[in-house]
PDB file of C-alpha atoms and ligand atoms in Angstrom:
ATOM      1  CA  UNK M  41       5.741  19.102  28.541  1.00 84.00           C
ATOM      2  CA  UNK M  42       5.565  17.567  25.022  1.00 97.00           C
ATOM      3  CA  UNK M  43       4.894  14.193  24.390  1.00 97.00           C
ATOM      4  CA  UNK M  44       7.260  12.418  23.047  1.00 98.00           C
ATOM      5  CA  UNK M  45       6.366  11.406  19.154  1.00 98.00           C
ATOM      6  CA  UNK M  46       8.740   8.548  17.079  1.00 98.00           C
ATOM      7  CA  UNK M  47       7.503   7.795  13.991  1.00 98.00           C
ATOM      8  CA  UNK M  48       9.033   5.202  11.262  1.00 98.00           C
ATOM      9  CA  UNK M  49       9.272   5.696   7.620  1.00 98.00           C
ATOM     10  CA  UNK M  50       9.088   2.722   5.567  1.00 98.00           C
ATOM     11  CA  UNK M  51      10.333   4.501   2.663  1.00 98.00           C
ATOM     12  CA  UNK M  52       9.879   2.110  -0.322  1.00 98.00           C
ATOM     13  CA  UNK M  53       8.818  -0.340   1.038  1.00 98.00           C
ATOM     14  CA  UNK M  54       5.805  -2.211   1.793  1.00 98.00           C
ATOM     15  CA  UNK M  55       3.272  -4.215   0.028  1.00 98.00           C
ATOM     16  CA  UNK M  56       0.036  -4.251   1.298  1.00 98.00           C
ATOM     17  CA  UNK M  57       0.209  -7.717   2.403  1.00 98.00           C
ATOM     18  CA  UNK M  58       3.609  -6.662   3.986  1.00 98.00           C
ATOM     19  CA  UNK M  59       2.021  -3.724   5.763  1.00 98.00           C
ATOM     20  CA  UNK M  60      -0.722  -5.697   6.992  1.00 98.00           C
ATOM     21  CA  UNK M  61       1.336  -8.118   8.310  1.00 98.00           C
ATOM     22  CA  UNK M  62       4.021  -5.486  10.002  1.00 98.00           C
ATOM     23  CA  UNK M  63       1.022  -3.977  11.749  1.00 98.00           C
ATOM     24  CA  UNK M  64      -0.272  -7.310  13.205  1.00 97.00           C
ATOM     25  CA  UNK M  65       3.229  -7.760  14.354  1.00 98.00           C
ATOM     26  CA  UNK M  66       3.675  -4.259  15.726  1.00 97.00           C
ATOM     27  CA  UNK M  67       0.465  -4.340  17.883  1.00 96.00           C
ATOM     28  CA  UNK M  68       1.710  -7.318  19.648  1.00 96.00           C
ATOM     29  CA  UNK M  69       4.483  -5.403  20.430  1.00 96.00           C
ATOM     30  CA  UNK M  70       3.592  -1.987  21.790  1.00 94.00           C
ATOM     31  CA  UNK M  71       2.195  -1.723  25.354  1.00 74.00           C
ATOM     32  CA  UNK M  72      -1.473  -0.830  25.319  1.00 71.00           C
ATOM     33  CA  UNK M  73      -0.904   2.296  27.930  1.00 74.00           C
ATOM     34  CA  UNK M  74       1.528   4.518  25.730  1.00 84.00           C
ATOM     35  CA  UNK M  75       2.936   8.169  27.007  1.00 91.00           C
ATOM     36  CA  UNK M  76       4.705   8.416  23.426  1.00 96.00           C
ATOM     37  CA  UNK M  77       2.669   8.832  20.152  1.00 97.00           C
ATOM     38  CA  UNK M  78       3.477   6.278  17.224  1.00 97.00           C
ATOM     39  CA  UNK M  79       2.963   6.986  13.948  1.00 98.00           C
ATOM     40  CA  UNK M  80       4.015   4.871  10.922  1.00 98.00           C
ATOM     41  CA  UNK M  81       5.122   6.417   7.076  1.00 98.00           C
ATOM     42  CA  UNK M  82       3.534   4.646   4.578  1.00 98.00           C
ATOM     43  CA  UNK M  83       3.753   4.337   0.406  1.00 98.00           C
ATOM     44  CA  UNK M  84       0.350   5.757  -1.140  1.00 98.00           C
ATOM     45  CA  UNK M  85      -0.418   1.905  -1.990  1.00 98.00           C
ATOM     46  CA  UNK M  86      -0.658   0.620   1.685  1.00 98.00           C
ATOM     47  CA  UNK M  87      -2.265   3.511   3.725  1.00 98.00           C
ATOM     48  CA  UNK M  88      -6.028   2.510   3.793  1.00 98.00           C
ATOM     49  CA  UNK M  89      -4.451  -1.305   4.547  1.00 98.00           C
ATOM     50  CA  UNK M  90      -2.682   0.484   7.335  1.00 98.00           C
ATOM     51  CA  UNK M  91      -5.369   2.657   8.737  1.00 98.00           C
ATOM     52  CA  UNK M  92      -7.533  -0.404   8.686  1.00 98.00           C
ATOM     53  CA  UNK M  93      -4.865  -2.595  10.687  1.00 98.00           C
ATOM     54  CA  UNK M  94      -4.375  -0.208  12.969  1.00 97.00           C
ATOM     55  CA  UNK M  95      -8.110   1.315  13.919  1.00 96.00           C
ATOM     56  CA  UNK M  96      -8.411   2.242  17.125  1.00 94.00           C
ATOM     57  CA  UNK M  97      -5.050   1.632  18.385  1.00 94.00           C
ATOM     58  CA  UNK M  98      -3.367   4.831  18.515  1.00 93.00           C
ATOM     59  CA  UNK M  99      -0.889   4.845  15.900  1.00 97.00           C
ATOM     60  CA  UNK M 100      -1.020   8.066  14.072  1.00 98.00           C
ATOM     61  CA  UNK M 101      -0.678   6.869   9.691  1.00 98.00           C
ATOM     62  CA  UNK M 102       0.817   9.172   7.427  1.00 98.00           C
ATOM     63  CA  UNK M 103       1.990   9.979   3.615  1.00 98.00           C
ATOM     64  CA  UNK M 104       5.195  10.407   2.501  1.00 98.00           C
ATOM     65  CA  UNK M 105       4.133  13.108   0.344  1.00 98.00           C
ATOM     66  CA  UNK M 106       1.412  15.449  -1.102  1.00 98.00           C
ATOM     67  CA  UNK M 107       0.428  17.982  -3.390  1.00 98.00           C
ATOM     68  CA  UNK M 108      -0.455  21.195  -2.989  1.00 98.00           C
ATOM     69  CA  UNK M 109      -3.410  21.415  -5.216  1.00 98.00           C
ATOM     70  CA  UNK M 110      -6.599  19.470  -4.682  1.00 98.00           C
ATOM     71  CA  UNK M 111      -7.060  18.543  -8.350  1.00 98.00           C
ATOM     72  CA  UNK M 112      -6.000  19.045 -11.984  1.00 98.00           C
ATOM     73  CA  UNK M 113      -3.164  18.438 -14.741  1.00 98.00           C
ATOM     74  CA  UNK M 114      -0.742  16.790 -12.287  1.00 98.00           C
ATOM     75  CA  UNK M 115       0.010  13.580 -13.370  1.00 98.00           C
ATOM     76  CA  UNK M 116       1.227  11.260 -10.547  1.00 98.00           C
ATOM     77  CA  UNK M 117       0.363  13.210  -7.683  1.00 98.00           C
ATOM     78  CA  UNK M 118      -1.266  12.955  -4.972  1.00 98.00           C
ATOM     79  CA  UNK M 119      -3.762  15.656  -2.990  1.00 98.00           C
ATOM     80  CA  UNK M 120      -4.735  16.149   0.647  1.00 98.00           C
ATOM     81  CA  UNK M 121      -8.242  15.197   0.329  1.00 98.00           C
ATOM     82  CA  UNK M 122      -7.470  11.511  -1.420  1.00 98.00           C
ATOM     83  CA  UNK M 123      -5.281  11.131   1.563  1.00 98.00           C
ATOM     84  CA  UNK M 124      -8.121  12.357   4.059  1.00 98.00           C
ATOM     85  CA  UNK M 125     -11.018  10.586   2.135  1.00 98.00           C
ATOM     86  CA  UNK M 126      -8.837   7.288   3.078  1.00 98.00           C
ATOM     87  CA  UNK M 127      -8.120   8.472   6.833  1.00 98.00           C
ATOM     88  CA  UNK M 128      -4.913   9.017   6.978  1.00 98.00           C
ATOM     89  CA  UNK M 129      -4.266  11.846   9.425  1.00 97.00           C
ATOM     90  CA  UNK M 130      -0.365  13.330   8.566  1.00 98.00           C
ATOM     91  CA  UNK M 131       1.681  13.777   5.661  1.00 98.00           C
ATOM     92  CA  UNK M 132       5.618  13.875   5.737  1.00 98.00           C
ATOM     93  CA  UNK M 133       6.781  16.818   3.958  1.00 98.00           C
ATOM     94  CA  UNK M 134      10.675  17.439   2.546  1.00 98.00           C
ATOM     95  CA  UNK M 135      11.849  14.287   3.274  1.00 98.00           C
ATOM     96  CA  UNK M 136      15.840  14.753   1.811  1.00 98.00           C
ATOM     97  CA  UNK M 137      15.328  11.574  -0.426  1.00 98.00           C
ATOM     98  CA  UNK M 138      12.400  13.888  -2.023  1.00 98.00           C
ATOM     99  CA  UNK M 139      14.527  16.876  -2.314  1.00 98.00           C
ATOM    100  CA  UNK M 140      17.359  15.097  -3.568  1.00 97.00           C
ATOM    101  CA  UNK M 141      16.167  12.541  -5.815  1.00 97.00           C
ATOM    102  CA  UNK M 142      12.684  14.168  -7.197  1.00 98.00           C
ATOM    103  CA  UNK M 143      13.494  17.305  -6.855  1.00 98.00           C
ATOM    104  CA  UNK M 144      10.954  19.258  -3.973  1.00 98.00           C
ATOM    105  CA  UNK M 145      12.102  22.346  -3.036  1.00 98.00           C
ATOM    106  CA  UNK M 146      11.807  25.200  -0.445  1.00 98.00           C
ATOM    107  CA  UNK M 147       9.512  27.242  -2.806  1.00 98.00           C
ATOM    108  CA  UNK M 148       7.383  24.140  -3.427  1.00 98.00           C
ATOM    109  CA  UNK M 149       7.197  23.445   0.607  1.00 98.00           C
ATOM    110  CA  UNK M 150       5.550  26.938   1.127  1.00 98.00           C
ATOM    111  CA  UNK M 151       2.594  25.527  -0.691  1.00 98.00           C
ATOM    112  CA  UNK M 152       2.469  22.599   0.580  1.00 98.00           C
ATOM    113  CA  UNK M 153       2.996  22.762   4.584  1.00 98.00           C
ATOM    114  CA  UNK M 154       0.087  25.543   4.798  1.00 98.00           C
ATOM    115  CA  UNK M 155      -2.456  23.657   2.463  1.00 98.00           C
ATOM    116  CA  UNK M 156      -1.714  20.309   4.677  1.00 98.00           C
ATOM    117  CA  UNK M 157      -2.287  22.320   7.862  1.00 98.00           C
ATOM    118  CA  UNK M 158      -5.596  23.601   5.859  1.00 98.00           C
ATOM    119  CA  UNK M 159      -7.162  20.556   4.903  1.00 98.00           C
ATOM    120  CA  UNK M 160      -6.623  18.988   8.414  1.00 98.00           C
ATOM    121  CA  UNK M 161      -3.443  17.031   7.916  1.00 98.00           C
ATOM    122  CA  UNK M 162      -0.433  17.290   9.995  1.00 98.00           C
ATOM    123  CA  UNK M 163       2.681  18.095   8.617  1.00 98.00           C
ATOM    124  CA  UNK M 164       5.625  16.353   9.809  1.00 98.00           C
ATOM    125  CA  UNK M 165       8.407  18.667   7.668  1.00 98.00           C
ATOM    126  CA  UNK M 166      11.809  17.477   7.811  1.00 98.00           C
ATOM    127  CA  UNK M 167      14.717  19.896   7.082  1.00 98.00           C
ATOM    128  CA  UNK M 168      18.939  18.943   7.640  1.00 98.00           C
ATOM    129  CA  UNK M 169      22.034  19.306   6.351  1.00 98.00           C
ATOM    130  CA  UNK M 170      24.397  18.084   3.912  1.00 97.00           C
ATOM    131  CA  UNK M 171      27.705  16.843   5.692  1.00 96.00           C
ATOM    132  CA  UNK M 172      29.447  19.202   3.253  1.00 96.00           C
ATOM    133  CA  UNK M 173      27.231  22.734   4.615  1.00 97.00           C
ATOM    134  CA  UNK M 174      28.467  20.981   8.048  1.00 96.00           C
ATOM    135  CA  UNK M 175      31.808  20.880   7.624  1.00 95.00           C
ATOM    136  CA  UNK M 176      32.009  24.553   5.805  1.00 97.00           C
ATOM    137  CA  UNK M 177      29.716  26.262   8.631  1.00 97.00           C
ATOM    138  CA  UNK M 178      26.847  25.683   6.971  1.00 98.00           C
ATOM    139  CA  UNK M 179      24.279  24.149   8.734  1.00 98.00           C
ATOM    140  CA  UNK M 180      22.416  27.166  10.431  1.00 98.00           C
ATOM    141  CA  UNK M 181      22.246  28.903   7.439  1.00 98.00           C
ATOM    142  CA  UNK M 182      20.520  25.678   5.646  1.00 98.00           C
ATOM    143  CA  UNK M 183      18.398  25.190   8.556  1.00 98.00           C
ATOM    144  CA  UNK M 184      16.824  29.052   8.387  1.00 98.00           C
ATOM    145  CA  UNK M 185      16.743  28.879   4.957  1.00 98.00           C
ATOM    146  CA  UNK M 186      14.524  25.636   5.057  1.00 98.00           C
ATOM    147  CA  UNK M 187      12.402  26.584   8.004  1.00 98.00           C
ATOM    148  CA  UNK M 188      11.932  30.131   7.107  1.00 98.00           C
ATOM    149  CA  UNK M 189      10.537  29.483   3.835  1.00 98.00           C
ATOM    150  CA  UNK M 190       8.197  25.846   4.227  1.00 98.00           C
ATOM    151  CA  UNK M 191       6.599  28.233   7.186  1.00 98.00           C
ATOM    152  CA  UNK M 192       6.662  31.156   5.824  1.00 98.00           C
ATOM    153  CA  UNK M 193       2.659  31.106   4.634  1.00 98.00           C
ATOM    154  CA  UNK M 194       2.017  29.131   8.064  1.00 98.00           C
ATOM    155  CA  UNK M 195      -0.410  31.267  10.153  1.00 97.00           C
ATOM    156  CA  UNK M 196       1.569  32.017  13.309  1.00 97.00           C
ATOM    157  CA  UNK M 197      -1.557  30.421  15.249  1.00 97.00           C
ATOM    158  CA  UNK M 198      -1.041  26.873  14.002  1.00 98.00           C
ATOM    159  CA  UNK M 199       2.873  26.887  14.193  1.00 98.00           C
ATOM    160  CA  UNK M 200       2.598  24.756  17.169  1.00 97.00           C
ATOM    161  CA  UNK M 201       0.602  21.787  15.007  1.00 98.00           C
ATOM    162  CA  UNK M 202       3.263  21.012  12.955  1.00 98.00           C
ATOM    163  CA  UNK M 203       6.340  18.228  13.329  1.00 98.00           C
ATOM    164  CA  UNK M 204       9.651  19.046  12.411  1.00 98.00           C
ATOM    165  CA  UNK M 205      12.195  16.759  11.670  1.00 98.00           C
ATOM    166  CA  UNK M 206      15.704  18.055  11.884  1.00 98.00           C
ATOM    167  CA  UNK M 207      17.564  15.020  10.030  1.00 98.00           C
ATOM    168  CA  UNK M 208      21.323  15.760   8.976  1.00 98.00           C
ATOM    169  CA  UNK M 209      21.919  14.227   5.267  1.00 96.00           C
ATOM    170  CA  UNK M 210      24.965  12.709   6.065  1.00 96.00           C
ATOM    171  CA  UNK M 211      23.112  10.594   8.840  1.00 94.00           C
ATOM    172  CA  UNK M 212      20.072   9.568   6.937  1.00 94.00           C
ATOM    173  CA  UNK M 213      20.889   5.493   5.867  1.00 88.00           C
ATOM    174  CA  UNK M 214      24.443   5.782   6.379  1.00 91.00           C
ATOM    175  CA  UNK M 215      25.092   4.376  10.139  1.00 88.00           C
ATOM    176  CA  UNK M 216      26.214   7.662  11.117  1.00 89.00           C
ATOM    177  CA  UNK M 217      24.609   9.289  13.622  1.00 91.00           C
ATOM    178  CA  UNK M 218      24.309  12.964  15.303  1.00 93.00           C
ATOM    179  CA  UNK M 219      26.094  13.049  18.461  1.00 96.00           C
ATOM    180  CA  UNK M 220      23.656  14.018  21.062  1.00 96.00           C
ATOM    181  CA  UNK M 221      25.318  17.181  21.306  1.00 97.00           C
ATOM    182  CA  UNK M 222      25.298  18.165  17.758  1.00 97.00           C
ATOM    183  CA  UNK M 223      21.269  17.333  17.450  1.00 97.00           C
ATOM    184  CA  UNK M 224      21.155  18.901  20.270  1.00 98.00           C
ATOM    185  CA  UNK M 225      22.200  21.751  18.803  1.00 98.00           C
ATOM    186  CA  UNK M 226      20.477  22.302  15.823  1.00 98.00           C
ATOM    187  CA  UNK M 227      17.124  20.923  17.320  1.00 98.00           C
ATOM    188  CA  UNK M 228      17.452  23.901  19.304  1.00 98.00           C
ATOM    189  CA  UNK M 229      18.255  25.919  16.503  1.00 98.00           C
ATOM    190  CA  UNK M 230      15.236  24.710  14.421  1.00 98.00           C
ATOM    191  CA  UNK M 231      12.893  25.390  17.550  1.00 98.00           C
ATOM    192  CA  UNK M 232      14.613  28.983  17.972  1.00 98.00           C
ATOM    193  CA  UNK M 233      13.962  30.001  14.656  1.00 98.00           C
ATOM    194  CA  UNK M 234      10.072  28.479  15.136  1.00 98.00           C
ATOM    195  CA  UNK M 235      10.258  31.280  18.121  1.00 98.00           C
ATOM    196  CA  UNK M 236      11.446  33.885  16.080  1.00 97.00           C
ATOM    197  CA  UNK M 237       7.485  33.932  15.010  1.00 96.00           C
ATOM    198  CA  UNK M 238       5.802  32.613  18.117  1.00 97.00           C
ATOM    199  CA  UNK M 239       7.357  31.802  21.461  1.00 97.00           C
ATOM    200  CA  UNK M 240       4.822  29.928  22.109  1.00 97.00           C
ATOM    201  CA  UNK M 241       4.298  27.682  19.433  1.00 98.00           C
ATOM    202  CA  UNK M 242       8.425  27.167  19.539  1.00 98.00           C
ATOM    203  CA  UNK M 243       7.440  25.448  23.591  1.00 98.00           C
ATOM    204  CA  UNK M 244       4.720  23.340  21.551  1.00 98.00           C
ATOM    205  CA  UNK M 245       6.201  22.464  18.114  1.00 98.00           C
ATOM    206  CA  UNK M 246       8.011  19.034  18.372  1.00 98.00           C
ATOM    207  CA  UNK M 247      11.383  18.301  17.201  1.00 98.00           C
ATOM    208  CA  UNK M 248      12.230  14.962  16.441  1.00 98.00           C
ATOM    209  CA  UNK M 249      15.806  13.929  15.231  1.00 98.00           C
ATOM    210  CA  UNK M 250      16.274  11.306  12.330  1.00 98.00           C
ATOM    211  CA  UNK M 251      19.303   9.905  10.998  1.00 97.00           C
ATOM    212  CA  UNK M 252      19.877   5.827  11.499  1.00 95.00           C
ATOM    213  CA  UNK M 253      18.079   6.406  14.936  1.00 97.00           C
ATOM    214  CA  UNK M 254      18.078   2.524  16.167  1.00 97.00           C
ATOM    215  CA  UNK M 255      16.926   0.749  19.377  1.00 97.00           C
ATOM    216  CA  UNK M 256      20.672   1.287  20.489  1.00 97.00           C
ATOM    217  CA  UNK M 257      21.242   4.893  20.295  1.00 96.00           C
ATOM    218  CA  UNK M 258      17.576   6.029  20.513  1.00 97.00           C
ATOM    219  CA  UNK M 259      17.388   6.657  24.272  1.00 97.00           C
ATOM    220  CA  UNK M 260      20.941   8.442  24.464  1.00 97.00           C
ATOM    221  CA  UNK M 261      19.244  11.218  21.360  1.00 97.00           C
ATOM    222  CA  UNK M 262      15.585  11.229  22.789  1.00 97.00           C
ATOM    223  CA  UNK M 263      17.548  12.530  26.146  1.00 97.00           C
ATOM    224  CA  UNK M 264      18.206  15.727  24.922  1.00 97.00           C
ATOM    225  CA  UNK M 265      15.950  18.650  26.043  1.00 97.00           C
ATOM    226  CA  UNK M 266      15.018  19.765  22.612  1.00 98.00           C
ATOM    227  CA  UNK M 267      14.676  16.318  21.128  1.00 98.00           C
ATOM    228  CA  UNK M 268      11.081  15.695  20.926  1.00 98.00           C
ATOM    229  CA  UNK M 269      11.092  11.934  19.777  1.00 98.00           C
ATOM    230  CA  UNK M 270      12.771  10.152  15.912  1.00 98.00           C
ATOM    231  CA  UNK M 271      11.800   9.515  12.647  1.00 98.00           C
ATOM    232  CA  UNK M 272      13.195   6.536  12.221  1.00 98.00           C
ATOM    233  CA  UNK M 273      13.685   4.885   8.901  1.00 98.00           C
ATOM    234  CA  UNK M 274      15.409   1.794   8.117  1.00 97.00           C
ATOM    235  CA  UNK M 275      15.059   0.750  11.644  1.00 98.00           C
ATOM    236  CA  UNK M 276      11.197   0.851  12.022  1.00 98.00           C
ATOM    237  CA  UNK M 277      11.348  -2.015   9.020  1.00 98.00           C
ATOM    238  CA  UNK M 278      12.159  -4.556  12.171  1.00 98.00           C
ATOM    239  CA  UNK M 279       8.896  -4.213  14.106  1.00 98.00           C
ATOM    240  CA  UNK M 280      10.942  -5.469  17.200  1.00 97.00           C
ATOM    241  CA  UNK M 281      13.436  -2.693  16.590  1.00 98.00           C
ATOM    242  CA  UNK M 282      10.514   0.010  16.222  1.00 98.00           C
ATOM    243  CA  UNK M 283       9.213  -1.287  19.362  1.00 97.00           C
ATOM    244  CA  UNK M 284      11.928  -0.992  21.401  1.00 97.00           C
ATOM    245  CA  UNK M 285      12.269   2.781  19.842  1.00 97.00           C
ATOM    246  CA  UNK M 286       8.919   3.940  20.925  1.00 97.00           C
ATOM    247  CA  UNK M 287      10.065   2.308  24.669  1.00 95.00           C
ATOM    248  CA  UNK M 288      12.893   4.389  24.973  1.00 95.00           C
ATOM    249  CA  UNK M 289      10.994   7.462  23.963  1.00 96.00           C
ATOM    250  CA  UNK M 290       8.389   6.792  26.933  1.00 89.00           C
ATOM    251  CA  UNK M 291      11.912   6.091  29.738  1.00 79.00           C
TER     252      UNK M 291
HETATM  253  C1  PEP H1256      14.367   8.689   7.379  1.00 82.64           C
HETATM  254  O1  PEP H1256      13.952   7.973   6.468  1.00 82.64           O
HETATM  255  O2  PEP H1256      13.782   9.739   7.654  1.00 82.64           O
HETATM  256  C2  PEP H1256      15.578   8.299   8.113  1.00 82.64           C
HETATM  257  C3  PEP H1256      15.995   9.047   9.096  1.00 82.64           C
HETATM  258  O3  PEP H1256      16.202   7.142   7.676  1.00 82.64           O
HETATM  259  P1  PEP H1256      17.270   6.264   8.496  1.00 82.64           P
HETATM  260  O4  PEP H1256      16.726   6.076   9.901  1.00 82.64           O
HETATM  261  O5  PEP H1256      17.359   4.975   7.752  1.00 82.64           O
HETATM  262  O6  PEP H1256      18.565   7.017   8.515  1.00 82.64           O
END
């Protein structure tokens, strides 16, 4: 069994009086016995805020993004070990907003997914579709074109540590949602190809599904068999709404 795993981004948001106060919220929220893991998103700015609000409670804190060198003539980046030095324990990769607006690509995910896994971060890699590869047929091709390549360099040993997000463009901030069936579908797909290297690792990996997951369609997604848990974004800015996220991921 995999346990379930929902996770919000906070995207741009989130001063570090803002974090710390979201977190003191949060807390008072979640139920101290949890059989789902939590983990928050954070902007660079806030994370050591974060992973001091949130010591010893069980909520898993990770980057938005990361480089794939340690050190050198990259201005404005940021490397695995600043992000470990300040205990921060994950890193999303791939988000869409990156690959869209800031250009990350496939090519630049093959670094980076293995030298997270390296330096003892895990990778939460999110891969999807634009609605215009879904409506021309697209979407499996995308799919093995993103997974094959941001794993490609992945031993086949640590498959199984990683997080993928399978999050459909068109759904991401919109108010549109998957149907259950169609992320369903391609959660399957994304855990098939993950099998196409290990079998095992494809029963371990977990699949989450983002894509304007909120507290009233979360249970109805999380239901699916390959549907491992959300990434939730604009939702997990309402602690409340978070909350009652993370509840229906442990019904
Ligand atoms: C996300 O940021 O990964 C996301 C899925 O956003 P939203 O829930 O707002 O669609």
């Amino acid at each position: 069994m995999r346990r379930p795993y929902v996770c919000g981004n906070w995207k741009l948001w989130g001063t570090r009086a803002e974090a710390l106060e979201y977190c003191e919220t949060l807390l008072g929220l979640l139920e101290g016995e949890r059989a789902v893991d939590v983990g928050l998103c954070v902007p660079f700015t806030a994370l050591d805020t974060v992973v001091g609000a949130l010591e010893g409670q069980d909520v898993r804190v990770a980057a938005q993004n990361m480089y794939s060198e340690d050190s050198g003539a990259f201005t404005g980046e940021v490397s695995a070990p600043m992000l470990l030095e300040l205990g921060v324990d994950s890193v999303v990769l791939g988000h869409s907003e990156r690959r869209e607006h800031f250009g990350e690509t496939d090519a630049a995910l093959r670094a980076k997914v293995p030298k997270a896994l390296k330096a003892g971060l895990a990778p939460i890699l999110c891969v999807g579709e634009t609605e215009d590869e879904r409506e021309s047929g697209d979407t499996e091709r995308k799919l093995r074109q993103q997974v094959g390549e941001a794993l490609s360099d992945v031993p086949s040993e640590r498959l199984s540590e990683l997080t993928l997000a399978y999050e459909p463009i068109w759904a991401i901030g919109t108010g549109k949602t998957a149907t259950p069936e169609q992320a369903q579908e391609a959660m399957a797909f994304v855990r098939a190809l993950v099998g196409d290297r290990s079998r095992d690792a494809a029963e371990q990996v977990r699949v989450l599904y983002g894509g304007s997951v909120k507290p009233e369609n979360a249970a109805e997604i999380m239901a699916q068999p390959d549907v491992d848990g959300a990434l939730v974004g604009g939702a997990s800015l309402d602690p409340e709404g978070f909350a009652q996220i993370v509840a229906a991921a442990g019904s």
